[in-house]
Coordinates of C-alpha atoms in Angstrom, one line a residue:
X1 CA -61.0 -19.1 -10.7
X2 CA -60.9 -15.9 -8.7
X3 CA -60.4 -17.3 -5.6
X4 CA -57.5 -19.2 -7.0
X5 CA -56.1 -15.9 -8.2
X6 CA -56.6 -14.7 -4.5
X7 CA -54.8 -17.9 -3.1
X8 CA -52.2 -17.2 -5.2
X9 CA -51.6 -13.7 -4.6
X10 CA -51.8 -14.6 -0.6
X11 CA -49.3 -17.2 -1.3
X12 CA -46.8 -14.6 -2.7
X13 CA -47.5 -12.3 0.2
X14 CA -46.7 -14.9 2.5
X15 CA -43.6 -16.3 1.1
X16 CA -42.2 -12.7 0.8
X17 CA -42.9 -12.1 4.4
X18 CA -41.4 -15.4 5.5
X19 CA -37.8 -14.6 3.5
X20 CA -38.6 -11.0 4.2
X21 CA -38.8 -11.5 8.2
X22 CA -36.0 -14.7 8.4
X23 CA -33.7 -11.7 6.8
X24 CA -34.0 -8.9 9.2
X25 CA -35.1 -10.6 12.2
X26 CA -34.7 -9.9 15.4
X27 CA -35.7 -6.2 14.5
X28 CA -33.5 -4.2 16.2
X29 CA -33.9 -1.2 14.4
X30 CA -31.0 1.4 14.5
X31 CA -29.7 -0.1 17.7
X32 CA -26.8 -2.3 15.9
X33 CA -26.5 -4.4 12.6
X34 CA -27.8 -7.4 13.8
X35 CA -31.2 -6.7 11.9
X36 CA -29.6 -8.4 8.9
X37 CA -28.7 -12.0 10.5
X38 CA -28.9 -14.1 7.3
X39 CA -27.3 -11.3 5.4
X40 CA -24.2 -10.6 7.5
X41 CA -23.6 -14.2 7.8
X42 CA -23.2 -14.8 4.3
X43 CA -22.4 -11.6 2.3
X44 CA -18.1 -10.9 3.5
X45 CA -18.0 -7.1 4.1
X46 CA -15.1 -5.2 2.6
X47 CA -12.0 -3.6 3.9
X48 CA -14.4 0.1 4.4
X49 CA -16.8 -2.0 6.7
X50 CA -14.4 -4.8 8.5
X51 CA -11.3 -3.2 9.1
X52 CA -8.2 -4.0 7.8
X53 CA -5.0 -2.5 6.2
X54 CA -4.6 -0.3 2.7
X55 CA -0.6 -0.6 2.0
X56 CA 0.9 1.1 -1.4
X57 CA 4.0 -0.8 -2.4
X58 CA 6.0 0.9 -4.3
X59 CA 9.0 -1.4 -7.0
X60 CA 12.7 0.2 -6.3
X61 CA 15.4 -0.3 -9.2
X62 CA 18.9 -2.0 -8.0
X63 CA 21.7 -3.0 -9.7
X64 CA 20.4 -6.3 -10.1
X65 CA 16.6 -5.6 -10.6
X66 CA 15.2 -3.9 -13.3
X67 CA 11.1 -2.8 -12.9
X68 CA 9.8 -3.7 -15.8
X69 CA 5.8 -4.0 -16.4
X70 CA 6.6 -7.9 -16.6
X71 CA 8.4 -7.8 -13.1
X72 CA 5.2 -6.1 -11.7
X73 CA 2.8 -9.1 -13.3
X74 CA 5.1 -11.5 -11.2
X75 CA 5.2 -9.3 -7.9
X76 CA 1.5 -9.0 -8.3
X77 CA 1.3 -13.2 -8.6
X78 CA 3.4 -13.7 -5.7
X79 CA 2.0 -11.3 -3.3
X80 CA -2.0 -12.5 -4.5
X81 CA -0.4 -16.0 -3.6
X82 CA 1.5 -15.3 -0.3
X83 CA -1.7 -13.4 0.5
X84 CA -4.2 -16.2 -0.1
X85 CA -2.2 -18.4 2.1
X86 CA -2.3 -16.3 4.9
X87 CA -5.9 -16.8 4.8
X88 CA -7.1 -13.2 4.0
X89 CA -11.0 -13.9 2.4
X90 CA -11.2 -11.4 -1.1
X91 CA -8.0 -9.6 -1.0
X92 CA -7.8 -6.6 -2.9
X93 CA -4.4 -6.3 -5.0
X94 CA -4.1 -4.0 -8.2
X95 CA -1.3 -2.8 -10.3
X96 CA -0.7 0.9 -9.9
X97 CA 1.0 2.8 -12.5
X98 CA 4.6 1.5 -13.6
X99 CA 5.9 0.3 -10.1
X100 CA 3.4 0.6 -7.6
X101 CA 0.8 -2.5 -5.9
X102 CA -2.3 -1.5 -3.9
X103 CA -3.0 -3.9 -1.5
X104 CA -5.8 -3.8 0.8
X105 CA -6.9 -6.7 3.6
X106 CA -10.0 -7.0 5.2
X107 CA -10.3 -8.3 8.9
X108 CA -6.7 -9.3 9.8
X109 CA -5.6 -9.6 13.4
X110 CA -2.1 -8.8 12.9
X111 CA -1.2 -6.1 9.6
X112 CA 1.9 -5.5 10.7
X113 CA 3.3 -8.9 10.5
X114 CA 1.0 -9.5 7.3
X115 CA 2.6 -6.4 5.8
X116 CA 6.1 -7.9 6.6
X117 CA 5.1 -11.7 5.1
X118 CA 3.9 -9.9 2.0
X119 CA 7.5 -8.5 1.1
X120 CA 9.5 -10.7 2.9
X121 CA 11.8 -11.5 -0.3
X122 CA 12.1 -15.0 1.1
X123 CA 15.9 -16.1 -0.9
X124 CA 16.8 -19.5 0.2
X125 CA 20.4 -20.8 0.0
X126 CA 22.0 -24.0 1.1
X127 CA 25.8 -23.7 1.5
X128 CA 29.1 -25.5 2.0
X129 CA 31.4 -24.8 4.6
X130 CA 33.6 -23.2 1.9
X131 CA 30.8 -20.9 2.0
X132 CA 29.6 -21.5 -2.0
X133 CA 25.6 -21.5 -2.5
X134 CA 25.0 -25.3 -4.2
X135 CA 21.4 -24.7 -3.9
X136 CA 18.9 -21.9 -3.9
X137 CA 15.3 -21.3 -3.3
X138 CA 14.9 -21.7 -7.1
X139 CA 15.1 -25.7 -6.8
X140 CA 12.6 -26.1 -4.2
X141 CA 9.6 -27.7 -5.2
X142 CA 6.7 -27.6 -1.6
X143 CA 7.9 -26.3 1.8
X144 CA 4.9 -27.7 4.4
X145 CA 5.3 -26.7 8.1
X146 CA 4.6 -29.8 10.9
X147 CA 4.3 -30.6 14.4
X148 CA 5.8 -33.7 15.8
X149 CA 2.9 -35.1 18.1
X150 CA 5.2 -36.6 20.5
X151 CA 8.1 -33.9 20.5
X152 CA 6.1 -31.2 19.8
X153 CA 9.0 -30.0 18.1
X154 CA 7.8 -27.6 14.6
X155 CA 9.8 -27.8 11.0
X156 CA 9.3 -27.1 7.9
X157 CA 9.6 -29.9 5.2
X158 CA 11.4 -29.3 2.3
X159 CA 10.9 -31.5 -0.6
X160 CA 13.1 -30.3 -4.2
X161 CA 12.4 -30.9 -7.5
X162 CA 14.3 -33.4 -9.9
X163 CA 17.3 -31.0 -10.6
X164 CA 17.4 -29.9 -7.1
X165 CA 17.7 -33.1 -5.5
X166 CA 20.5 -34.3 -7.7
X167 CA 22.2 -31.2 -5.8
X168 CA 21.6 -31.7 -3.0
X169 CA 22.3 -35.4 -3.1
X170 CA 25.3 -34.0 -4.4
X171 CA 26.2 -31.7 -1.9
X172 CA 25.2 -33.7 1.2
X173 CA 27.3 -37.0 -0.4
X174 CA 30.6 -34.5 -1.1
X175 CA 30.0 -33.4 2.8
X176 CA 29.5 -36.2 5.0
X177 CA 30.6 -35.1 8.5
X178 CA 30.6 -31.8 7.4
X179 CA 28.0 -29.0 8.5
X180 CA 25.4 -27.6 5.5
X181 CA 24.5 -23.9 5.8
X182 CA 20.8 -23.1 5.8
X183 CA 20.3 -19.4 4.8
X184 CA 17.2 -17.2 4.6
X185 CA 17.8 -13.5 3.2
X186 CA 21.3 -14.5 4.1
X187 CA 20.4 -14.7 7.2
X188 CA 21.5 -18.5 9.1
X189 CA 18.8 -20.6 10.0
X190 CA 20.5 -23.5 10.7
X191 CA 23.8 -25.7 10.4
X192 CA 23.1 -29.6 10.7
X193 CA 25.5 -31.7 10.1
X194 CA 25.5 -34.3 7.5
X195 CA 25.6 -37.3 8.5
X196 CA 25.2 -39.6 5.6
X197 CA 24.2 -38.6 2.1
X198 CA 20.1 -37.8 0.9
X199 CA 19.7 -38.6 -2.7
X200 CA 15.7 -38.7 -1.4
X201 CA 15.3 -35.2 -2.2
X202 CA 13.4 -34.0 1.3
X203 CA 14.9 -32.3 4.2
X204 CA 13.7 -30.3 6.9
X205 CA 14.6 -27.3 8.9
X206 CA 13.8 -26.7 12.6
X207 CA 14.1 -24.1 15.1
X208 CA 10.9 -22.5 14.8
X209 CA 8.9 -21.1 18.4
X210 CA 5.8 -22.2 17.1
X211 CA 3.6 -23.8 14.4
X212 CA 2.4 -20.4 13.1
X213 CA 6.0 -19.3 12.4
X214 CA 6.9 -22.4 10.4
X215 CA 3.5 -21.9 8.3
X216 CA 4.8 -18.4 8.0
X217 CA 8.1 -19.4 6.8
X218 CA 6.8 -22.2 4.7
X219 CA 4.6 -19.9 2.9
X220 CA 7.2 -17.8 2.1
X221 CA 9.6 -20.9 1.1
X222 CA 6.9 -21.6 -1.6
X223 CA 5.8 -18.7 -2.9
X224 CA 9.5 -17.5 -4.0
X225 CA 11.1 -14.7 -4.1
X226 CA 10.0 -11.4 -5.7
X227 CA 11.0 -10.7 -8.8
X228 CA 11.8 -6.5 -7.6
X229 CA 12.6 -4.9 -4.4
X230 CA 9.0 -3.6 -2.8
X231 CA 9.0 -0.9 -0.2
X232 CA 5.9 0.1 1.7
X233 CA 5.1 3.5 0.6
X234 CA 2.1 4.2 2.7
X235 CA 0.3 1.8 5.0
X236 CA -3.6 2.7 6.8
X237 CA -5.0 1.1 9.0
X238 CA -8.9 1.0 9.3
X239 CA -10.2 0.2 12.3
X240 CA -13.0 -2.1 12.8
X241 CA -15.4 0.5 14.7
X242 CA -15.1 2.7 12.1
X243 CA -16.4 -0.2 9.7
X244 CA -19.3 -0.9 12.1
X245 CA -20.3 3.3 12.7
X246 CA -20.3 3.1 8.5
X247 CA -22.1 -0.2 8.3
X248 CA -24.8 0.8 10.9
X249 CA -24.8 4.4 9.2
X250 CA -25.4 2.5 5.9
X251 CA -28.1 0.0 7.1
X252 CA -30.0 3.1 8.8
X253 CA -29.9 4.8 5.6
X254 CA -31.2 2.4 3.8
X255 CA -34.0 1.2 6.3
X256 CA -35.4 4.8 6.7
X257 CA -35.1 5.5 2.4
X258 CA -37.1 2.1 1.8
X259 CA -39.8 2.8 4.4
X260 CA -40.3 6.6 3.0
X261 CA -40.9 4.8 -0.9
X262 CA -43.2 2.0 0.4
X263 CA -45.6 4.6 1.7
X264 CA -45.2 6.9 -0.6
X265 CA -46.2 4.1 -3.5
X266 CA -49.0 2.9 -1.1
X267 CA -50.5 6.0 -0.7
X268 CA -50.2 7.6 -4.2
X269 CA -50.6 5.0 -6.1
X270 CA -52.5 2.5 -4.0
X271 CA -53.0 -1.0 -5.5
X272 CA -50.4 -0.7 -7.9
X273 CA -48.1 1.0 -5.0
X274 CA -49.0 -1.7 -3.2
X275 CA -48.0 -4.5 -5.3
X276 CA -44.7 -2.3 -6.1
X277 CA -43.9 -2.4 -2.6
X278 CA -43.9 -6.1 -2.5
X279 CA -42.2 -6.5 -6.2
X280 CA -39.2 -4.4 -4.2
X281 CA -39.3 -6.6 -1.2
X282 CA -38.9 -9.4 -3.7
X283 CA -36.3 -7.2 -5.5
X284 CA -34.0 -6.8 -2.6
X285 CA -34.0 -10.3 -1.6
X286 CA -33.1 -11.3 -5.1
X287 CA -30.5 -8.9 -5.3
X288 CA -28.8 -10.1 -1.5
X289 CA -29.4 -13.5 -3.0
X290 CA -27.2 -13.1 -5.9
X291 CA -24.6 -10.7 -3.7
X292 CA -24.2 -14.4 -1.7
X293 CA -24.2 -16.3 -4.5
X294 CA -21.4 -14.7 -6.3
X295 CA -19.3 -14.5 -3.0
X296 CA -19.4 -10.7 -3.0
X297 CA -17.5 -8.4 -0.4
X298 CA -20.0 -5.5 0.3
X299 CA -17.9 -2.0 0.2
X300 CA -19.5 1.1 1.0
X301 CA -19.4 1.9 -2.4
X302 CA -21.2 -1.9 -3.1
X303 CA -24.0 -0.3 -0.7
X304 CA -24.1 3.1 -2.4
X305 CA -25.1 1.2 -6.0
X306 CA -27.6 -1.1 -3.8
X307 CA -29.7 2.0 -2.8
X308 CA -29.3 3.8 -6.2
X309 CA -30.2 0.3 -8.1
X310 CA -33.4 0.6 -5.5
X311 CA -34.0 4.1 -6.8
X312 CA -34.4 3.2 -10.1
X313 CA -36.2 0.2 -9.4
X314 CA -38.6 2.5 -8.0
X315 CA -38.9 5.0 -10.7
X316 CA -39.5 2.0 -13.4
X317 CA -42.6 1.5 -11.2
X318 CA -43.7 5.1 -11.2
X319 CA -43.1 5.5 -15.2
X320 CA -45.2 2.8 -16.0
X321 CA -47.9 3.5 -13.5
X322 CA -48.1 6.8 -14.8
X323 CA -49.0 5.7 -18.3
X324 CA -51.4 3.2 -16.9
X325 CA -53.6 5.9 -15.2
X326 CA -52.9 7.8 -18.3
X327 CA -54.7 4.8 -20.4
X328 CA -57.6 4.2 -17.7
X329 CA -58.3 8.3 -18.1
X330 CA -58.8 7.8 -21.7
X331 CA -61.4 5.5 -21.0
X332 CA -59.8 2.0 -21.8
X333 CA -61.0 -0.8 -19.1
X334 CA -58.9 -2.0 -16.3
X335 CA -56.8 -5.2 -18.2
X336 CA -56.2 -2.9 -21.9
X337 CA -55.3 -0.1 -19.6
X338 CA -52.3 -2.3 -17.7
X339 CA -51.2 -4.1 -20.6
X340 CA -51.1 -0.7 -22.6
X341 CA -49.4 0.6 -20.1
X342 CA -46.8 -1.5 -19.7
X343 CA -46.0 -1.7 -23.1
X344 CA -45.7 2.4 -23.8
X345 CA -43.7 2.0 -19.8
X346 CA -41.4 -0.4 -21.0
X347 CA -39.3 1.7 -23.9
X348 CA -38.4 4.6 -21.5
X349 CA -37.8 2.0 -18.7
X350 CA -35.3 0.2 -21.3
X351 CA -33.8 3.0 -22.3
X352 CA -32.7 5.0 -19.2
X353 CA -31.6 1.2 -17.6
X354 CA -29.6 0.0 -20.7
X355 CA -28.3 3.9 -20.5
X356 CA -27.1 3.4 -16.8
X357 CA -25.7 -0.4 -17.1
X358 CA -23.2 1.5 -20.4
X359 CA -22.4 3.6 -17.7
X360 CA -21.5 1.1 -15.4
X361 CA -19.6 -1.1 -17.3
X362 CA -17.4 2.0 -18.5
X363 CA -16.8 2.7 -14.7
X364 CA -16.2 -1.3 -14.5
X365 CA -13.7 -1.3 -17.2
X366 CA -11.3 1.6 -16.3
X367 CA -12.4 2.3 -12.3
X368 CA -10.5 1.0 -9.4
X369 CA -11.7 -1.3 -7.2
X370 CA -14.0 1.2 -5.8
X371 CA -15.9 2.0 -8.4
X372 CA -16.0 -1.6 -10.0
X373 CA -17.4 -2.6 -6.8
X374 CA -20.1 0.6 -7.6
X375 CA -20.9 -0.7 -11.0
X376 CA -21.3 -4.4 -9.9
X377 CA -23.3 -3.5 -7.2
X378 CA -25.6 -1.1 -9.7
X379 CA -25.5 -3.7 -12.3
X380 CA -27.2 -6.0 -10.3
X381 CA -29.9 -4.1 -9.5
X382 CA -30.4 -2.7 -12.5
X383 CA -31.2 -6.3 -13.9
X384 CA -33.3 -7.4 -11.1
X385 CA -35.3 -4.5 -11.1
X386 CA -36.1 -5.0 -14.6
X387 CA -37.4 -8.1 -13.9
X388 CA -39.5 -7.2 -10.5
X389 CA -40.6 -4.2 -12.2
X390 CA -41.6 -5.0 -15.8
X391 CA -42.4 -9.3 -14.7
X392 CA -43.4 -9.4 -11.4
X393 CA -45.3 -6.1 -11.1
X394 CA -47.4 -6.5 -14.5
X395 CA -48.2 -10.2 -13.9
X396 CA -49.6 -9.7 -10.2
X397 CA -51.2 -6.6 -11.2
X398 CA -53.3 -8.8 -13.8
X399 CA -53.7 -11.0 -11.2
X400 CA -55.5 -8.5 -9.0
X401 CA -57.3 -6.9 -12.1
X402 CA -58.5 -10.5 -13.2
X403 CA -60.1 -11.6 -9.7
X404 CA -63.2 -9.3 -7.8
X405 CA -61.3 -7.8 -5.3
X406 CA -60.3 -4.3 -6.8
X407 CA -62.6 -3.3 -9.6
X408 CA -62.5 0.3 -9.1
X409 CA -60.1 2.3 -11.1
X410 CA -59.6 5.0 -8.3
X411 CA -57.9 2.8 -6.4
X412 CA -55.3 2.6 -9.8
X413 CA -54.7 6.0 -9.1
X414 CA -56.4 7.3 -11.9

């Protein structure tokens, strides 16, 4: 029976050390962030640690527009959408205010000519030569951009819904031999001529350089046009080295902090620091577990409510080991001691946790996007620490006190 408890307990230590060791190696300590291979692979890093672009669009009023708080919904809708398309993994767009969008983009190659697809207002007209628009943007169902193999000539494919291709079954039929204006922001694209009518409801317009400008303009085609007139009221760029001095910064931080707590628990505490110190390990790859498993974009911020989450992780560990040495002094044996322990532990661990997550969620609610990436972040660990620390800690602490290895209550701490 003891040495099953031992098995056991070896078992733990060894599967811990196996994740522990496929996270972070090749050690590479301080020299660059490739200590955290399976980590940067799968958690996406934010804007603050990839680089990208932060761009405040602000709504103008013209004679035609009104902003309106319903305008800004739309705007919002249309730029998330155009966005998306692009390709941009876990944009960051936010209403400001009455008429302002924050939009931020991590790891783009291009922000300038993102910036310009965002707010292109994209208005698509179809004219006769008596220069009268017969069909607009508004009637277009799909735009998809191709490549002719054999060619190698680009379009974009236009395909209209039910109403639109009556009118422009209409228009080519009343035009036959005629040339059809394609404009874009009034702008010509181009003037074919028609040479028989298309009651099909497709059509396509070439001209393009190159694949990616069709996709660009067939992005745009769908997504519509905005609803206000956006101007870029500020636009920062972060550059990518300045995401990689923070990210290394970070990880360094954070190496050095949880080295300085798991000898500090080993030594002061001793078993039950010991067994703390692998609850934590445990803790942190839960926690990086559920970052990836929720798709989560790791900010600086995200980082910051890591290490705090860690913090108090720790300090549930050192509350209830207090009281524990506190019930072996008063002369209780080894088991009654733990489980008393843990029990008079648990209501000022709850407390001060349930305290912090309030806390969290208020900053979750009304924050920005930093500070809801904060409270995630801490919310997370908050929870998994309750479970290391009140779960894992108590049952391999029984496990310990159950077999013959560690009988002697100094080496509790008390």
């Amino acid at each position: 029976m003891r040495w099953s408890r031992l098995l056991i307990l070896l078992l733990i230590v060894i599967v811990v050390a196996a994740a522990g060791i496929s996270a972070v190696a090749p050690l590479k300590m301080f020299q660059d962030n490739e200590q955290l291979p399976w980590v940067q692979e799968n958690i996406t890093l934010g804007l603050d640690l990839r680089g990208g672009v932060h761009v405040v669009l602000e709504a103008e009023e013209t004679a035609e527009t009104e902003v309106t708080s319903d305008s800004m919904r739309k705007a919002k809708g249309i730029i998330e959408q155009r966005v998306n398309e692009l390709g941009v993994a876990e944009p960051v767009i936010q209403v400001q205010g009455d008429k302002r969008l924050i939009v931020e983009l991590a790891g783009i190659d291009d922000p300038e000519q993102a910036v310009a697809d965002m707010i292109k207002p994209a208005y698509l007209e179809f004219k006769t030569p008596d220069g009268e628009t017969a069909l607009t943007g508004g009637e277009l169902k799909d735009a998809q951009e191709s490549r002719d193999p054999t060619s190698g000539r680009t379009t974009v494919n236009l395909t209209f819904t039910p109403e639109g291709t009556k009118k422009f079954a209409a228009i080519t039929t009343q035009n036959v031999g005629r040339k059809i204006g394609i404009y874009l922001d009034g702008n010509l694209l181009q003037e074919p001529v028609v040479n028989e009518p298309i009651p099909s409801g497709k059509a396509e317009i070439t001209g393009y350089s190159s694949l990616e400008e069709a996709h660009r303009m067939a992005i745009l085609l769908r997504s519509g046009a905005l609803p206000v007139k956006l101007q870029v009221l500020e636009k920062r760029s972060v550059g990518p080295q300045l995401g990689e001095d923070s990210l290394n910064s970070s990880v360094k931080a954070g190496i050095v902090g949880l080295v300085a707590i798991l000898v500090f628990m080993a030594v002061y505490y001793r078993v039950p620091g010991l067994l703390a110190n692998l609850a934590l390990i445990i803790y942190t790859l839960l926690v990086l577990g559920v970052f990836i498993g929720i798709h989560a974009v790791m900010t600086l911020p995200g980082i910051a409510g890591f290490l705090l989450s860690l913090g108090i992780a720790v300090d549930a560990n050192v509350i209830i080991f207090e009281r524990i040495k506190e019930e072996i002094r008063s002369g209780k044996g080894l088991r009654p001691a733990i489980d008393a322990g843990f029990k008079r532990g648990f209501v000022a661990v709850f407390d001060a946790n349930v305290t912090t997550l309030l806390v969290a969620a208020v900053l979750y609610y009304f924050g920005t996007a930093v500070f809801r990436g904060f409270a995630v972040t801490l919310s997370i660990g908050i929870l998994a620490s309750m479970f290391t620390a009140i779960t894992m800690t108590r049952w391999m602490l029984h496990l310990v006190a159950g077999g013959f290895l560690v009988k002697n209550t100094k080496m509790y701490g008390a």
